[in-house]
XYZ file of N, CA and C in Angstrom:
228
model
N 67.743 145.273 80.228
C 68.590 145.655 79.124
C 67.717 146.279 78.028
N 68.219 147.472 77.600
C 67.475 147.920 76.330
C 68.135 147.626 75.044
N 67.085 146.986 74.410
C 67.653 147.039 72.723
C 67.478 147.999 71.838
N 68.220 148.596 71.334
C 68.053 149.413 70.109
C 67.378 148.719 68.813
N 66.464 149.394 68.195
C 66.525 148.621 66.406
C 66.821 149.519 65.592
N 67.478 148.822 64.813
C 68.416 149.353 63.917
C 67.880 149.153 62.522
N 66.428 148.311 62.395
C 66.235 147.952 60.879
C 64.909 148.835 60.646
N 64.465 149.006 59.726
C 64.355 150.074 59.357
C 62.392 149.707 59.763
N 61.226 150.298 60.238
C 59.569 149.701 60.439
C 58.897 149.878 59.536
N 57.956 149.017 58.714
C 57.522 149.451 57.694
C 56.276 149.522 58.344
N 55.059 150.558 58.319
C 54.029 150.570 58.442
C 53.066 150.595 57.056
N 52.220 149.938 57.388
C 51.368 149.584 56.178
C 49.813 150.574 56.518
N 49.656 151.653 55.558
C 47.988 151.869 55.627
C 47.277 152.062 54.690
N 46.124 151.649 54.593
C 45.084 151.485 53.571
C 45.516 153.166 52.925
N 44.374 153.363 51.540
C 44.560 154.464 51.214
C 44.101 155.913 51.701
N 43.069 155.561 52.462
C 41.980 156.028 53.299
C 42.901 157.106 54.672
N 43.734 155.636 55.169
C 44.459 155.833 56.549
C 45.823 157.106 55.851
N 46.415 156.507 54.762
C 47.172 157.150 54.099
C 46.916 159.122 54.016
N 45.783 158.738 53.721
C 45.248 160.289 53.253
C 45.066 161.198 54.228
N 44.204 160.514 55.434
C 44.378 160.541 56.818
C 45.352 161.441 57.228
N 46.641 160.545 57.271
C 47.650 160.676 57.973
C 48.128 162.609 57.111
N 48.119 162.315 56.266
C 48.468 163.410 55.103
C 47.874 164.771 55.504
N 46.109 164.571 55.805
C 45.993 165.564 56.070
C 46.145 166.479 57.205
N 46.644 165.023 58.409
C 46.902 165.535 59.716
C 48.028 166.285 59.595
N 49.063 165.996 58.815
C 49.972 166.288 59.481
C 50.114 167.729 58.286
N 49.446 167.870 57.852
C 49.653 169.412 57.087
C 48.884 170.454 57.715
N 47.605 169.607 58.424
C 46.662 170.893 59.116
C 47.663 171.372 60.324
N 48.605 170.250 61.085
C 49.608 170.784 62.060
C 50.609 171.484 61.734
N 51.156 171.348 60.920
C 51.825 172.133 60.543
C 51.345 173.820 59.723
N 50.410 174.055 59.001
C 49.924 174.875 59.010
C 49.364 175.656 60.777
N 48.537 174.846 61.144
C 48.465 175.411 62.678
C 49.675 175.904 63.213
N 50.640 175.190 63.013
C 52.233 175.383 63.798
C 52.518 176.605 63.513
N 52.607 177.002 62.378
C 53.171 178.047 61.490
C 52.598 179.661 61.981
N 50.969 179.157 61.782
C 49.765 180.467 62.547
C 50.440 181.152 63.321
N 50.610 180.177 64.131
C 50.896 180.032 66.108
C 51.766 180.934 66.173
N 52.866 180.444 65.354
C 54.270 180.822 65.130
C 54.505 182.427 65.230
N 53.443 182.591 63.940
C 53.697 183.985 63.674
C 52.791 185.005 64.465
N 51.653 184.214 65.117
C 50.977 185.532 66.102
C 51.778 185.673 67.458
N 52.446 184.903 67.630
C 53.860 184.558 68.728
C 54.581 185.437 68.632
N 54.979 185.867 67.265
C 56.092 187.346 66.563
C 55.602 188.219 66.238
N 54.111 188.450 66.531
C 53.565 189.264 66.112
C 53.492 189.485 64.701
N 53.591 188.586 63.740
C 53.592 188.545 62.038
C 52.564 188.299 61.699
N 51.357 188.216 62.178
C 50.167 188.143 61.670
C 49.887 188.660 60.392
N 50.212 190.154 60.174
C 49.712 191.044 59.467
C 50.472 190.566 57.840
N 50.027 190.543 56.529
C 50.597 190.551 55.758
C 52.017 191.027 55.345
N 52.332 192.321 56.000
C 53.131 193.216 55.602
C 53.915 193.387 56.976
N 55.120 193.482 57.028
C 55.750 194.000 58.458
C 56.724 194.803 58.504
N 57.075 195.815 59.177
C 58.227 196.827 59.225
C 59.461 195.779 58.964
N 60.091 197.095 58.738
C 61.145 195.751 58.463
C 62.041 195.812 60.039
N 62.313 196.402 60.865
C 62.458 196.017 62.261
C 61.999 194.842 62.597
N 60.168 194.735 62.313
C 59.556 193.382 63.349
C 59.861 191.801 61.947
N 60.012 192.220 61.058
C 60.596 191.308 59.919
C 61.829 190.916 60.192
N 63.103 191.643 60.633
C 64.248 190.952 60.895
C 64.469 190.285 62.271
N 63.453 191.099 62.914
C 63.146 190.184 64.507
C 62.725 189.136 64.018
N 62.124 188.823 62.794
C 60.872 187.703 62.390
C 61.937 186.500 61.638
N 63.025 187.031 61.382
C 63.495 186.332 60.520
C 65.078 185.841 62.034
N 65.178 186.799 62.831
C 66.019 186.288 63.458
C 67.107 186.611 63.637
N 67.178 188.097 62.515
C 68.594 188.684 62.009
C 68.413 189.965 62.352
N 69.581 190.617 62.397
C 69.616 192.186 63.066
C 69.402 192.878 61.749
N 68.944 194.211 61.749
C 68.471 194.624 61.299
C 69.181 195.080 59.879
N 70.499 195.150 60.313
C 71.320 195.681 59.118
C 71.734 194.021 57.962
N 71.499 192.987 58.731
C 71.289 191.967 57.927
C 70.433 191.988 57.001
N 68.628 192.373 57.417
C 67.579 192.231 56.685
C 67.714 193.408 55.425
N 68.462 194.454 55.811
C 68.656 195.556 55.026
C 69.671 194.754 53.828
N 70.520 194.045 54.175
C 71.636 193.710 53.126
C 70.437 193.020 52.095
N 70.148 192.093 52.556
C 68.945 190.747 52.198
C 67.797 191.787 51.073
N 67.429 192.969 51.767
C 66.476 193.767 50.720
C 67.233 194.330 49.618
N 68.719 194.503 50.059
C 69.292 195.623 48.819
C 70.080 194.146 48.096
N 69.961 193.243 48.420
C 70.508 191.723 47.012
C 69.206 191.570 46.671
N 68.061 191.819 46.928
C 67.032 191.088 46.573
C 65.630 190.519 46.595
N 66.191 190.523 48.586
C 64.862 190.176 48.730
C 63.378 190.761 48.762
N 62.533 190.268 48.097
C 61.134 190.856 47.546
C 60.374 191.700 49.214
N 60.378 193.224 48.237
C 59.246 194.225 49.396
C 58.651 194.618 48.976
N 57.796 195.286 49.497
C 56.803 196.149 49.006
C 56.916 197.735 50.084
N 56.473 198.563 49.699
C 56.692 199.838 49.799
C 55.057 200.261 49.742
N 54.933 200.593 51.116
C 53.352 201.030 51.393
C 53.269 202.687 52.372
């Protein structure tokens, strides 16, 4: 039989372990992110806006709406 728990685990760590934990899990996530974007080819600071709305997930005439409300470009 499996039990579920339902109350809530408190883990306890020194301040050391604390900080630890903190920095692991930001260097992964930064790593994650890298990954992410040489995956989409977003490496580069700057991206067409084609490989930007691929990047973002949205068709293209979306990313166009998104630039003409607002969203920040640059023009190179």
């Amino acid at each position: 039989m499996v039990r579920t728990i339902t109350e809530p685990i408190k883990v306890l760590l020194s301040d050391e372990q604390a900080q630890a934990l903190r920095d692991f899990v930001y260097q992964l996530t930064t790593d994650s992110i890298s990954q992410a974007k040489r995956d989409v080819g977003a490496s580069q600071q700057w991206l067409r806006k084609k490989k930007a709305a691929a990047y973002a997930d949205v068709s293209e005439g979306t990313f166009a709406g998104w630039t003409k409300n607002g969203l920040s470009r640059s023009r190179h």
